[in-house]
């Protein structure tokens, strides 16, 4: 059974700080998703990656397949980045894209 | 184009009642997923549809839960004899195809409260 663990569970930062959220998973996967969820809002996909690194604006996601580990980085954090960040693994084979989610990291960025 | 929509946005019901939750996926998306998210937790998989058929219903907690997608578009999640433990946000997502590398687009969720 695939398990996905995130750390930290809660993260508080000052505006402008560099943020790192970590995600570990227990079995081989086809893709790792990073998602963002605002309070009372829906879930938005940030990244989907199967190897290497992706960058979008101030967000960077990396994955190490051998170590079964991924990180989400936010550079120059801003209060509007405050949200819950969730990683989710998508296994291959017959799993049909079924995602296994971490418990989420609650990020609060203070001005 | 419209994203994934879910209705109702909130549903309050009494223990033992029957509820139906609706999901309208993005047009043309063949894959549809239902997830359940309890307070402070990440979502958990319930069921996956590829077209009209339920290809994987291994996440449904028991036989009180059932879902259909009769025409390969709109899906309805049905819960019989609701229990307080069913209270959660029920999320629907769709993707172009059912594969781990396809982006899933999530609806806003239905918050179900069982009193």
Short mmCIF file of C-alpha atoms in Angstrom, two decimals:
data_model
loop_
_atom_site.label_atom_id
_atom_site.label_comp_id
_atom_site.label_asym_id
_atom_site.label_seq_id
_atom_site.Cartn_x
_atom_site.Cartn_y
_atom_site.Cartn_z
CA UNK A 1 0.00 0.00 0.00
CA UNK A 2 1.36 3.38 -0.99
CA UNK A 3 1.70 5.91 1.79
CA UNK A 4 2.42 9.59 1.32
CA UNK A 5 3.91 11.65 4.12
CA UNK A 6 4.38 15.42 4.14
CA UNK A 7 6.43 17.64 6.38
CA UNK A 8 6.01 19.94 8.06
CA UNK A 9 2.30 19.76 8.85
CA UNK A 10 2.24 23.44 9.71
CA UNK A 11 4.56 26.17 8.47
CA UNK A 12 4.62 29.84 9.37
CA UNK A 13 6.83 32.31 7.51
CA UNK A 14 7.42 36.00 7.09
CA UNK A 15 6.83 37.60 3.74
CA UNK A 16 9.87 37.20 1.51
CA UNK A 17 11.16 33.99 3.09
CA UNK A 18 12.09 30.89 1.10
CA UNK A 19 9.71 28.01 1.81
CA UNK A 20 10.28 24.27 1.44
CA UNK A 21 7.64 21.57 1.85
CA UNK A 22 8.68 17.93 1.67
CA UNK A 23 6.86 14.84 0.48
CA UNK A 24 7.89 11.19 0.74
CA UNK A 25 6.10 8.21 -0.73
CA UNK A 26 6.57 4.51 -0.15
CA UNK A 27 6.16 2.79 -3.52
CA UNK A 28 7.19 3.52 -7.08
CA UNK A 29 4.96 5.94 -8.91
CA UNK A 30 4.23 7.27 -12.38
CA UNK A 31 3.69 10.86 -11.36
CA UNK A 32 3.77 13.11 -8.32
CA UNK A 33 1.26 15.94 -8.07
CA UNK A 34 1.48 19.13 -6.02
CA UNK A 35 -1.86 20.76 -5.28
CA UNK A 36 -2.97 23.94 -3.56
CA UNK A 37 -6.13 24.34 -1.50
CA UNK A 38 -7.30 27.70 -0.17
CA UNK A 39 -9.64 27.82 2.86
CA UNK A 40 -13.17 27.23 1.66
CA UNK A 41 -11.90 26.84 -1.87
CA UNK A 42 -11.32 24.09 -4.31
CA UNK A 43 -8.11 22.27 -5.10
CA UNK A 44 -5.88 23.56 -7.86
CA UNK A 45 -3.14 21.57 -9.53
CA UNK A 46 0.26 23.27 -9.32
CA UNK A 47 2.63 20.70 -10.75
CA UNK A 48 2.75 17.19 -12.05
CA UNK A 49 6.17 15.64 -12.40
CA UNK A 50 7.74 12.27 -12.91
CA UNK A 51 11.39 13.31 -12.91
CA UNK A 52 13.70 16.26 -12.40
CA UNK A 53 12.41 19.71 -11.72
CA UNK A 54 9.67 22.09 -12.82
CA UNK A 55 9.34 25.83 -12.28
CA UNK A 56 6.35 28.12 -12.53
CA UNK A 57 6.83 31.68 -11.40
CA UNK A 58 8.00 31.62 -7.78
CA UNK A 59 7.18 27.93 -7.38
CA UNK A 60 9.66 25.14 -7.97
CA UNK A 61 9.01 21.41 -7.63
CA UNK A 62 11.66 18.73 -7.62
CA UNK A 63 11.53 14.97 -7.42
CA UNK A 64 14.09 12.27 -6.67
CA UNK A 65 12.72 8.98 -7.93
CA UNK A 66 15.42 6.84 -6.32
CA UNK A 67 14.81 8.35 -2.88
CA UNK A 68 11.01 8.52 -3.37
CA UNK A 69 11.03 12.15 -2.31
CA UNK A 70 9.73 15.41 -3.70
CA UNK A 71 9.98 19.01 -2.56
CA UNK A 72 7.95 22.13 -3.27
CA UNK A 73 9.80 25.41 -2.92
CA UNK A 74 8.33 28.90 -2.83
CA UNK A 75 10.74 31.78 -3.37
CA UNK A 76 10.01 35.28 -2.04
CA UNK A 77 6.87 34.08 -0.23
CA UNK A 78 3.85 36.37 -0.08
CA UNK A 79 0.75 36.38 2.15
CA UNK A 80 -1.35 35.29 -0.83
CA UNK A 81 0.66 32.03 -0.83
CA UNK A 82 -1.08 31.12 2.44
CA UNK A 83 -2.95 27.90 1.73
CA UNK A 84 -2.79 24.15 2.26
CA UNK A 85 -0.30 22.43 -0.02
CA UNK A 86 -0.92 18.78 -0.76
CA UNK A 87 1.23 16.26 -2.54
CA UNK A 88 -0.33 13.22 -4.15
CA UNK A 89 1.20 10.21 -5.83
CA UNK A 90 -0.22 8.57 -8.89
CA UNK A 91 0.85 4.99 -9.37
CA UNK A 92 1.12 3.39 -12.76
CA UNK A 93 -0.12 0.09 -13.98
CA UNK A 94 -3.79 -0.51 -13.39
CA UNK A 95 -4.28 2.27 -10.87
CA UNK A 96 -5.96 4.43 -13.55
CA UNK A 97 -4.61 7.68 -12.17
CA UNK A 98 -5.99 7.10 -8.68
CA UNK A 99 -4.18 9.53 -6.40
CA UNK A 100 -2.93 8.85 -2.89
CA UNK A 101 -2.73 12.10 -0.96
CA UNK A 102 -0.54 13.38 1.84
CA UNK A 103 -2.24 15.01 4.80
CA UNK A 104 -1.35 18.50 3.60
CA UNK A 105 0.90 21.29 4.85
CA UNK A 106 -0.78 24.41 6.19
CA UNK A 107 1.29 27.42 5.13
CA UNK A 108 0.74 30.85 6.67
CA UNK A 109 2.78 33.77 5.38
CA UNK A 110 2.66 36.91 7.49
CA UNK A 111 3.21 40.38 6.00
CA UNK B 1 -14.99 26.77 -20.69
CA UNK B 2 -16.55 25.75 -17.43
CA UNK B 3 -14.60 23.80 -14.87
CA UNK B 4 -15.85 20.92 -12.77
CA UNK B 5 -19.01 21.82 -10.90
CA UNK B 6 -20.61 20.11 -7.93
CA UNK B 7 -24.04 20.48 -6.41
CA UNK B 8 -25.11 21.15 -3.80
CA UNK B 9 -22.25 23.09 -2.28
CA UNK B 10 -23.55 22.29 1.18
CA UNK B 11 -25.87 19.54 2.35
CA UNK B 12 -27.12 19.10 5.89
CA UNK B 13 -29.08 15.95 6.59
CA UNK B 14 -30.20 13.83 9.48
CA UNK B 15 -28.75 10.48 10.42
CA UNK B 16 -30.41 7.70 8.47
CA UNK B 17 -31.43 9.82 5.49
CA UNK B 18 -30.48 9.29 1.85
CA UNK B 19 -28.42 11.88 -0.05
CA UNK B 20 -27.28 12.39 -3.60
CA UNK B 21 -24.28 14.48 -4.59
CA UNK B 22 -23.82 15.55 -8.19
CA UNK B 23 -20.70 16.18 -10.25
CA UNK B 24 -20.52 17.81 -13.70
CA UNK B 25 -17.05 17.16 -15.16
CA UNK B 26 -15.30 19.16 -17.81
CA UNK B 27 -16.78 18.38 -21.21
CA UNK B 28 -14.81 15.71 -23.02
CA UNK B 29 -13.09 14.34 -19.93
CA UNK B 30 -13.53 10.58 -19.90
CA UNK B 31 -12.08 9.99 -16.43
CA UNK B 32 -13.98 11.01 -13.29
CA UNK B 33 -12.93 10.54 -9.68
CA UNK B 34 -14.71 10.92 -6.37
CA UNK B 35 -12.68 11.68 -3.25
CA UNK B 36 -13.63 12.36 0.35
CA UNK B 37 -11.82 14.84 2.58
CA UNK B 38 -12.27 14.88 6.33
CA UNK B 39 -11.32 17.91 8.37
CA UNK B 40 -7.57 18.36 8.59
CA UNK B 41 -6.83 15.44 6.29
CA UNK B 42 -5.88 14.99 2.68
CA UNK B 43 -8.50 13.64 0.30
CA UNK B 44 -9.09 9.89 0.09
CA UNK B 45 -10.01 8.03 -3.06
CA UNK B 46 -13.54 6.64 -3.33
CA UNK B 47 -14.26 5.61 -6.92
CA UNK B 48 -13.02 6.09 -10.47
CA UNK B 49 -15.07 6.07 -13.67
CA UNK B 50 -13.69 5.60 -17.15
CA UNK B 51 -16.59 6.55 -19.38
CA UNK B 52 -19.77 5.04 -18.01
CA UNK B 53 -18.22 2.22 -16.05
CA UNK B 54 -16.82 2.21 -12.55
CA UNK B 55 -13.32 0.93 -13.23
CA UNK B 56 -12.24 1.04 -9.59
CA UNK B 57 -14.59 1.32 -6.62
CA UNK B 58 -12.15 0.00 -4.06
CA UNK B 59 -12.29 3.20 -1.99
CA UNK B 60 -16.01 3.10 -1.23
CA UNK B 61 -16.16 2.51 2.53
CA UNK B 62 -19.17 0.17 2.53
CA UNK B 63 -22.28 -0.78 0.59
CA UNK B 64 -24.16 2.32 1.71
CA UNK B 65 -22.12 4.22 -0.88
CA UNK B 66 -22.86 3.92 -4.58
CA UNK B 67 -22.05 6.06 -7.61
CA UNK B 68 -23.24 6.14 -11.20
CA UNK B 69 -22.28 7.84 -14.42
CA UNK B 70 -24.93 6.58 -16.85
CA UNK B 71 -24.03 8.66 -19.90
CA UNK B 72 -20.33 9.07 -19.31
CA UNK B 73 -20.63 12.68 -18.23
CA UNK B 74 -22.50 13.70 -15.06
CA UNK B 75 -21.93 11.48 -12.04
CA UNK B 76 -23.99 11.06 -8.90
CA UNK B 77 -22.65 9.78 -5.59
CA UNK B 78 -25.40 8.23 -3.50
CA UNK B 79 -25.23 7.58 0.21
CA UNK B 80 -27.91 5.54 1.94
CA UNK B 81 -28.71 5.53 5.65
CA UNK B 82 -26.25 8.33 6.34
CA UNK B 83 -24.17 8.22 9.51
CA UNK B 84 -22.45 11.03 11.40
CA UNK B 85 -19.11 9.62 10.30
CA UNK B 86 -20.04 10.34 6.68
CA UNK B 87 -19.69 14.07 7.37
CA UNK B 88 -16.90 15.36 5.13
CA UNK B 89 -16.23 17.32 1.96
CA UNK B 90 -16.88 15.18 -1.10
CA UNK B 91 -14.68 16.16 -4.01
CA UNK B 92 -15.06 15.30 -7.66
CA UNK B 93 -12.26 15.54 -10.22
CA UNK B 94 -12.05 14.86 -13.92
CA UNK B 95 -9.22 14.36 -16.36
CA UNK B 96 -8.91 13.86 -20.07
CA UNK B 97 -7.97 10.23 -19.58
CA UNK B 98 -7.45 7.99 -16.61
CA UNK B 99 -3.71 7.97 -16.09
CA UNK B 100 -1.35 9.06 -13.33
CA UNK B 101 0.32 11.62 -15.59
CA UNK B 102 -2.93 13.39 -16.53
CA UNK B 103 -3.78 16.55 -14.63
CA UNK B 104 -6.92 16.22 -12.56
CA UNK B 105 -9.29 19.18 -12.34
CA UNK B 106 -11.15 19.40 -9.08
CA UNK B 107 -14.61 20.71 -8.34
CA UNK B 108 -15.31 22.96 -5.34
CA UNK B 109 -16.67 20.05 -3.33
CA UNK B 110 -19.89 19.33 -1.49
CA UNK B 111 -19.73 19.75 2.28
CA UNK B 112 -21.94 17.05 3.79
CA UNK B 113 -23.00 17.36 7.41
CA UNK B 114 -24.92 14.52 9.01
CA UNK B 115 -26.61 15.54 12.25
#
